[in-house]
PDB file of C-alpha atoms in Angstrom:
ATOM      1  CA  MET A   1      99.191  41.422  56.782  1.00 41.00           C
ATOM      2  CA  ASN A   2      99.112  39.013  59.729  1.00 40.00           C
ATOM      3  CA  GLU A   3     101.638  41.175  61.583  1.00 40.00           C
ATOM      4  CA  ILE A   4      99.434  44.244  61.151  1.00 45.00           C
ATOM      5  CA  ILE A   5      96.318  42.398  62.257  1.00 44.00           C
ATOM      6  CA  ASP A   6      98.045  41.047  65.371  1.00 45.00           C
ATOM      7  CA  HIS A   7      99.361  44.504  66.191  1.00 44.00           C
ATOM      8  CA  GLU A   8      95.900  46.027  65.951  1.00 51.00           C
ATOM      9  CA  LYS A   9      94.444  43.172  68.065  1.00 65.00           C
ATOM     10  CA  ILE A  10      91.253  43.141  66.060  1.00 74.00           C
ATOM     11  CA  THR A  11      88.478  40.623  66.581  1.00 77.00           C
ATOM     12  CA  SER A  12      88.230  37.340  64.713  1.00 81.00           C
ATOM     13  CA  THR A  13      85.104  38.677  63.011  1.00 82.00           C
ATOM     14  CA  LEU A  14      87.035  41.600  61.568  1.00 86.00           C
ATOM     15  CA  GLN A  15      89.951  39.367  60.634  1.00 86.00           C
ATOM     16  CA  ALA A  16      87.527  37.337  58.521  1.00 88.00           C
ATOM     17  CA  PHE A  17      86.061  40.536  57.081  1.00 90.00           C
ATOM     18  CA  LEU A  18      89.493  41.839  56.089  1.00 91.00           C
ATOM     19  CA  GLY A  19      90.559  38.477  54.711  1.00 89.00           C
ATOM     20  CA  LYS A  20      87.991  38.393  51.931  1.00 84.00           C
ATOM     21  CA  SER A  21      88.040  40.226  48.626  1.00 81.00           C
ATOM     22  CA  HIS A  22      85.190  42.721  48.776  1.00 89.00           C
ATOM     23  CA  GLY A  23      82.884  42.819  45.786  1.00 92.00           C
ATOM     24  CA  HIS A  24      79.930  45.050  44.953  1.00 94.00           C
ATOM     25  CA  PHE A  25      76.700  45.134  46.962  1.00 95.00           C
ATOM     26  CA  ILE A  26      74.002  45.232  44.290  1.00 96.00           C
ATOM     27  CA  ASP A  27      70.338  44.225  44.508  1.00 94.00           C
ATOM     28  CA  GLY A  28      70.702  43.134  48.122  1.00 92.00           C
ATOM     29  CA  LYS A  29      73.631  40.785  47.620  1.00 93.00           C
ATOM     30  CA  TRP A  30      77.382  40.786  47.096  1.00 93.00           C
ATOM     31  CA  ILE A  31      78.543  40.101  43.557  1.00 92.00           C
ATOM     32  CA  ASP A  32      82.007  39.669  42.093  1.00 87.00           C
ATOM     33  CA  GLY A  33      83.419  42.160  39.628  1.00 79.00           C
ATOM     34  CA  GLY A  34      83.555  41.372  35.946  1.00 75.00           C
ATOM     35  CA  THR A  35      87.361  41.273  35.938  1.00 75.00           C
ATOM     36  CA  ASP A  36      90.028  39.607  38.054  1.00 78.00           C
ATOM     37  CA  LYS A  37      91.529  42.976  38.966  1.00 86.00           C
ATOM     38  CA  THR A  38      91.529  43.946  42.629  1.00 90.00           C
ATOM     39  CA  ILE A  39      92.534  47.154  44.375  1.00 92.00           C
ATOM     40  CA  PRO A  40      94.660  46.798  47.523  1.00 93.00           C
ATOM     41  CA  VAL A  41      93.486  48.541  50.684  1.00 94.00           C
ATOM     42  CA  ILE A  42      96.457  50.141  52.451  1.00 93.00           C
ATOM     43  CA  ASN A  43      96.811  50.914  56.143  1.00 92.00           C
ATOM     44  CA  PRO A  44      98.227  54.475  56.043  1.00 91.00           C
ATOM     45  CA  ALA A  45      99.893  54.021  59.429  1.00 88.00           C
ATOM     46  CA  THR A  46     102.091  51.153  58.230  1.00 89.00           C
ATOM     47  CA  GLY A  47     101.901  51.124  54.442  1.00 92.00           C
ATOM     48  CA  GLY A  48     100.847  47.471  54.620  1.00 92.00           C
ATOM     49  CA  VAL A  49      98.056  45.844  52.638  1.00 93.00           C
ATOM     50  CA  ILE A  50      95.169  44.955  54.946  1.00 92.00           C
ATOM     51  CA  SER A  51      92.490  43.891  52.458  1.00 93.00           C
ATOM     52  CA  ALA A  52      91.397  44.140  48.828  1.00 92.00           C
ATOM     53  CA  ILE A  53      88.362  45.293  46.887  1.00 93.00           C
ATOM     54  CA  GLN A  54      87.282  44.138  43.463  1.00 92.00           C
ATOM     55  CA  ASN A  55      87.504  46.597  40.632  1.00 91.00           C
ATOM     56  CA  GLY A  56      84.225  47.694  39.101  1.00 89.00           C
ATOM     57  CA  GLY A  57      83.459  48.897  35.609  1.00 89.00           C
ATOM     58  CA  ALA A  58      80.629  49.855  33.288  1.00 92.00           C
ATOM     59  CA  ASP A  59      78.934  46.469  33.643  1.00 93.00           C
ATOM     60  CA  GLU A  60      78.707  46.791  37.412  1.00 94.00           C
ATOM     61  CA  VAL A  61      77.422  50.357  37.106  1.00 95.00           C
ATOM     62  CA  ASP A  62      74.700  49.169  34.724  1.00 96.00           C
ATOM     63  CA  LEU A  63      73.743  46.383  37.129  1.00 96.00           C
ATOM     64  CA  ALA A  64      73.553  48.806  40.042  1.00 97.00           C
ATOM     65  CA  VAL A  65      71.487  51.367  38.138  1.00 97.00           C
ATOM     66  CA  GLY A  66      69.105  48.694  36.845  1.00 97.00           C
ATOM     67  CA  ALA A  67      68.630  47.171  40.293  1.00 97.00           C
ATOM     68  CA  ALA A  68      68.085  50.580  41.874  1.00 98.00           C
ATOM     69  CA  ARG A  69      65.536  51.581  39.247  1.00 97.00           C
ATOM     70  CA  ARG A  70      63.611  48.326  39.689  1.00 97.00           C
ATOM     71  CA  ALA A  71      63.652  48.742  43.453  1.00 96.00           C
ATOM     72  CA  PHE A  72      62.311  52.276  43.193  1.00 97.00           C
ATOM     73  CA  ASP A  73      59.656  51.500  40.606  1.00 97.00           C
ATOM     74  CA  SER A  74      58.419  48.502  42.599  1.00 97.00           C
ATOM     75  CA  GLY A  75      57.488  50.822  45.458  1.00 96.00           C
ATOM     76  CA  ILE A  76      58.933  48.465  48.054  1.00 95.00           C
ATOM     77  CA  TRP A  77      60.717  51.459  49.593  1.00 96.00           C
ATOM     78  CA  SER A  78      59.329  54.565  47.890  1.00 95.00           C
ATOM     79  CA  ARG A  79      55.690  53.705  48.696  1.00 96.00           C
ATOM     80  CA  MET A  80      56.336  52.077  52.058  1.00 97.00           C
ATOM     81  CA  LEU A  81      54.303  53.535  54.912  1.00 97.00           C
ATOM     82  CA  PRO A  82      56.330  56.446  56.310  1.00 97.00           C
ATOM     83  CA  ALA A  83      56.195  55.086  59.860  1.00 98.00           C
ATOM     84  CA  GLU A  84      57.665  51.777  58.687  1.00 98.00           C
ATOM     85  CA  ARG A  85      60.413  53.504  56.709  1.00 98.00           C
ATOM     86  CA  ALA A  86      61.267  55.539  59.803  1.00 98.00           C
ATOM     87  CA  ARG A  87      61.338  52.386  61.945  1.00 98.00           C
ATOM     88  CA  ILE A  88      63.903  50.778  59.625  1.00 98.00           C
ATOM     89  CA  LEU A  89      66.159  53.844  59.697  1.00 98.00           C
ATOM     90  CA  PHE A  90      65.962  54.048  63.492  1.00 98.00           C
ATOM     91  CA  LYS A  91      66.874  50.354  63.660  1.00 98.00           C
ATOM     92  CA  LEU A  92      69.906  50.910  61.419  1.00 98.00           C
ATOM     93  CA  ALA A  93      71.052  53.692  63.759  1.00 98.00           C
ATOM     94  CA  ASP A  94      70.811  51.266  66.682  1.00 98.00           C
ATOM     95  CA  LEU A  95      72.833  48.671  64.754  1.00 97.00           C
ATOM     96  CA  ILE A  96      75.542  51.226  64.008  1.00 97.00           C
ATOM     97  CA  GLU A  97      75.885  52.017  67.700  1.00 95.00           C
ATOM     98  CA  ALA A  98      75.922  48.310  68.584  1.00 95.00           C
ATOM     99  CA  HIS A  99      78.807  47.775  66.139  1.00 94.00           C
ATOM    100  CA  ALA A 100      80.696  50.937  67.088  1.00 93.00           C
ATOM    101  CA  GLY A 101      83.808  49.011  68.119  1.00 91.00           C
ATOM    102  CA  GLN A 102      84.154  47.130  64.834  1.00 91.00           C
ATOM    103  CA  ILE A 103      83.387  50.201  62.734  1.00 94.00           C
ATOM    104  CA  SER A 104      85.951  52.246  64.651  1.00 93.00           C
ATOM    105  CA  GLN A 105      88.637  49.589  64.181  1.00 92.00           C
ATOM    106  CA  LEU A 106      87.956  49.401  60.453  1.00 92.00           C
ATOM    107  CA  GLU A 107      88.099  53.167  60.063  1.00 93.00           C
ATOM    108  CA  ALA A 108      91.348  53.312  62.051  1.00 92.00           C
ATOM    109  CA  LEU A 109      92.935  50.694  59.796  1.00 92.00           C
ATOM    110  CA  ASP A 110      91.525  52.233  56.635  1.00 93.00           C
ATOM    111  CA  ILE A 111      92.221  55.964  57.020  1.00 92.00           C
ATOM    112  CA  GLY A 112      94.464  56.287  60.081  1.00 90.00           C
ATOM    113  CA  VAL A 113      91.954  58.061  62.328  1.00 89.00           C
ATOM    114  CA  SER A 114      92.192  57.184  66.017  1.00 89.00           C
ATOM    115  CA  ARG A 115      89.727  54.595  67.218  1.00 87.00           C
ATOM    116  CA  HIS A 116      88.746  56.842  70.119  1.00 86.00           C
ATOM    117  CA  MET A 117      87.901  59.742  67.797  1.00 89.00           C
ATOM    118  CA  MET A 118      85.935  57.492  65.486  1.00 88.00           C
ATOM    119  CA  GLN A 119      83.979  55.859  68.288  1.00 86.00           C
ATOM    120  CA  THR A 120      83.214  59.057  70.193  1.00 85.00           C
ATOM    121  CA  ILE A 121      82.622  61.318  67.193  1.00 88.00           C
ATOM    122  CA  GLY A 122      82.327  59.459  63.884  1.00 90.00           C
ATOM    123  CA  VAL A 123      79.984  56.649  64.919  1.00 93.00           C
ATOM    124  CA  LYS A 124      77.824  58.878  67.107  1.00 94.00           C
ATOM    125  CA  LEU A 125      77.590  61.437  64.317  1.00 94.00           C
ATOM    126  CA  ALA A 126      76.454  58.757  61.868  1.00 96.00           C
ATOM    127  CA  ALA A 127      73.844  57.314  64.236  1.00 97.00           C
ATOM    128  CA  ASN A 128      72.524  60.757  65.150  1.00 97.00           C
ATOM    129  CA  GLN A 129      72.251  61.757  61.489  1.00 97.00           C
ATOM    130  CA  LEU A 130      70.192  58.663  60.772  1.00 97.00           C
ATOM    131  CA  ARG A 131      67.892  59.356  63.695  1.00 98.00           C
ATOM    132  CA  TYR A 132      67.477  62.986  62.669  1.00 98.00           C
ATOM    133  CA  TYR A 133      66.346  62.099  59.163  1.00 98.00           C
ATOM    134  CA  ALA A 134      64.309  59.122  60.369  1.00 98.00           C
ATOM    135  CA  GLY A 135      62.372  61.596  62.487  1.00 98.00           C
ATOM    136  CA  TRP A 136      61.504  63.577  59.360  1.00 97.00           C
ATOM    137  CA  VAL A 137      60.020  60.649  57.447  1.00 97.00           C
ATOM    138  CA  THR A 138      56.526  61.081  58.918  1.00 96.00           C
ATOM    139  CA  LYS A 139      56.695  64.867  58.594  1.00 95.00           C
ATOM    140  CA  ILE A 140      57.306  65.198  54.846  1.00 92.00           C
ATOM    141  CA  ASN A 141      53.929  66.644  53.889  1.00 90.00           C
ATOM    142  CA  GLY A 142      52.340  68.542  51.053  1.00 88.00           C
ATOM    143  CA  GLU A 143      50.223  71.652  51.411  1.00 90.00           C
ATOM    144  CA  THR A 144      46.597  72.551  50.725  1.00 90.00           C
ATOM    145  CA  ILE A 145      46.409  76.007  49.155  1.00 87.00           C
ATOM    146  CA  THR A 146      43.506  78.459  49.184  1.00 83.00           C
ATOM    147  CA  ASN A 147      42.416  78.878  45.562  1.00 80.00           C
ATOM    148  CA  SER A 148      41.430  82.293  44.189  1.00 80.00           C
ATOM    149  CA  ARG A 149      40.449  80.964  40.776  1.00 77.00           C
ATOM    150  CA  PRO A 150      37.076  82.283  39.573  1.00 76.00           C
ATOM    151  CA  ARG A 151      34.441  79.564  39.706  1.00 76.00           C
ATOM    152  CA  ALA A 152      30.794  79.065  38.953  1.00 72.00           C
ATOM    153  CA  GLU A 153      28.379  79.282  41.844  1.00 78.00           C
ATOM    154  CA  GLY A 154      28.347  76.056  43.813  1.00 76.00           C
ATOM    155  CA  ARG A 155      31.662  74.818  42.357  1.00 80.00           C
ATOM    156  CA  GLU A 156      34.754  74.167  44.457  1.00 80.00           C
ATOM    157  CA  PHE A 157      38.415  73.679  43.572  1.00 81.00           C
ATOM    158  CA  LEU A 158      41.003  71.856  45.621  1.00 83.00           C
ATOM    159  CA  THR A 159      44.609  72.938  45.132  1.00 88.00           C
ATOM    160  CA  TYR A 160      47.391  71.055  46.872  1.00 88.00           C
ATOM    161  CA  THR A 161      51.045  70.134  46.605  1.00 92.00           C
ATOM    162  CA  GLU A 162      52.523  66.702  47.203  1.00 90.00           C
ATOM    163  CA  LYS A 163      56.178  65.888  47.874  1.00 91.00           C
ATOM    164  CA  GLU A 164      57.436  62.721  46.210  1.00 93.00           C
ATOM    165  CA  PRO A 165      60.836  60.996  46.066  1.00 96.00           C
ATOM    166  CA  VAL A 166      62.803  61.901  42.950  1.00 95.00           C
ATOM    167  CA  GLY A 167      63.938  58.330  42.212  1.00 97.00           C
ATOM    168  CA  VAL A 168      67.430  56.853  42.031  1.00 98.00           C
ATOM    169  CA  VAL A 169      70.146  58.938  43.691  1.00 97.00           C
ATOM    170  CA  GLY A 170      73.815  58.500  42.766  1.00 97.00           C
ATOM    171  CA  GLN A 171      76.254  59.470  45.504  1.00 97.00           C
ATOM    172  CA  ILE A 172      80.063  59.630  45.693  1.00 96.00           C
ATOM    173  CA  ILE A 173      81.921  60.025  48.979  1.00 96.00           C
ATOM    174  CA  PRO A 174      85.555  60.941  49.743  1.00 94.00           C
ATOM    175  CA  TRP A 175      88.131  59.063  51.780  1.00 92.00           C
ATOM    176  CA  ASN A 176      88.038  61.204  54.945  1.00 89.00           C
ATOM    177  CA  PHE A 177      85.615  59.854  57.557  1.00 90.00           C
ATOM    178  CA  PRO A 178      83.930  57.689  54.901  1.00 95.00           C
ATOM    179  CA  PHE A 179      81.514  55.996  57.297  1.00 96.00           C
ATOM    180  CA  ALA A 180      80.004  59.225  58.592  1.00 95.00           C
ATOM    181  CA  MET A 181      80.073  60.657  55.058  1.00 95.00           C
ATOM    182  CA  ALA A 182      78.195  57.636  53.711  1.00 97.00           C
ATOM    183  CA  VAL A 183      75.462  57.912  56.316  1.00 97.00           C
ATOM    184  CA  GLN A 184      75.247  61.678  55.801  1.00 96.00           C
ATOM    185  CA  LYS A 185      74.598  61.016  52.105  1.00 96.00           C
ATOM    186  CA  ILE A 186      72.189  58.092  52.270  1.00 98.00           C
ATOM    187  CA  ALA A 187      70.084  59.154  55.270  1.00 98.00           C
ATOM    188  CA  PRO A 188      68.126  62.075  53.739  1.00 98.00           C
ATOM    189  CA  ALA A 189      67.675  60.274  50.424  1.00 98.00           C
ATOM    190  CA  LEU A 190      66.337  57.126  52.084  1.00 98.00           C
ATOM    191  CA  ALA A 191      64.140  59.158  54.413  1.00 98.00           C
ATOM    192  CA  ALA A 192      62.531  60.822  51.386  1.00 97.00           C
ATOM    193  CA  GLY A 193      61.807  57.420  49.805  1.00 98.00           C
ATOM    194  CA  CYS A 194      64.594  57.474  47.227  1.00 98.00           C
ATOM    195  CA  VAL A 195      66.926  54.566  46.536  1.00 98.00           C
ATOM    196  CA  VAL A 196      70.678  55.045  46.530  1.00 98.00           C
ATOM    197  CA  ILE A 197      73.737  53.971  44.559  1.00 98.00           C
ATOM    198  CA  LEU A 198      76.757  54.785  46.718  1.00 97.00           C
ATOM    199  CA  LYS A 199      80.304  54.812  45.371  1.00 96.00           C
ATOM    200  CA  PRO A 200      82.899  54.927  48.176  1.00 95.00           C
ATOM    201  CA  ALA A 201      86.477  56.051  47.675  1.00 94.00           C
ATOM    202  CA  GLU A 202      88.622  53.119  46.581  1.00 92.00           C
ATOM    203  CA  ASP A 203      91.231  54.387  49.058  1.00 91.00           C
ATOM    204  CA  ALA A 204      88.885  53.798  52.003  1.00 93.00           C
ATOM    205  CA  PRO A 205      86.089  51.343  51.188  1.00 94.00           C
ATOM    206  CA  LEU A 206      85.986  49.055  54.220  1.00 94.00           C
ATOM    207  CA  SER A 207      83.577  50.775  56.599  1.00 94.00           C
ATOM    208  CA  THR A 208      81.001  51.351  53.863  1.00 95.00           C
ATOM    209  CA  SER A 209      81.210  47.657  52.961  1.00 95.00           C
ATOM    210  CA  TYR A 210      80.557  46.914  56.617  1.00 95.00           C
ATOM    211  CA  LEU A 211      77.596  49.324  56.535  1.00 96.00           C
ATOM    212  CA  ALA A 212      76.134  47.384  53.601  1.00 94.00           C
ATOM    213  CA  ASP A 213      76.379  44.188  55.644  1.00 92.00           C
ATOM    214  CA  LEU A 214      74.569  45.855  58.546  1.00 92.00           C
ATOM    215  CA  ALA A 215      71.796  47.181  56.322  1.00 85.00           C
TER     216      ALA A 215
END
């Protein structure tokens, strides 16, 4: 592992990130899995182990679903002012761009993509997706509809539609370009006011763990 890290010349921050056993980000904090089992993270370019993630099971799923449901029902996100929700998503896009180097290194180690491709395409794609959906937050509107219903003289009817978040959204992403895939999944759901449970591929979990730290 040390040989691989030295070869990749990664930063001390990423060395520390890779050196820990990654748990589950639930209810705004990292928690350990209910078992001692870990899953090794393999660098496909060398076949060497570069990190480890903790195995999750039914207990962790229940914790995640419960936390997500409480978060949605509380309204802390779903009933937040649209302009404020948009501001947070725009800020996350800025953070992604600011950490483009670290994200690109992680993705290169995790799935074998070139750092240049990840930095010039993957990270920019993720940031642009966030900004696109952040721009929609203040434009998700209902509609007032002209009503042809018969009515008594002097009576009026108001007919309208209202768009509301559906609730808790469960999302599963594959191993190829997991960072961009994760953002592509969470961005529209968060923009609509939903809360998200994201399950990354166990073959390539590192960049999504880093995304959780940024968020």
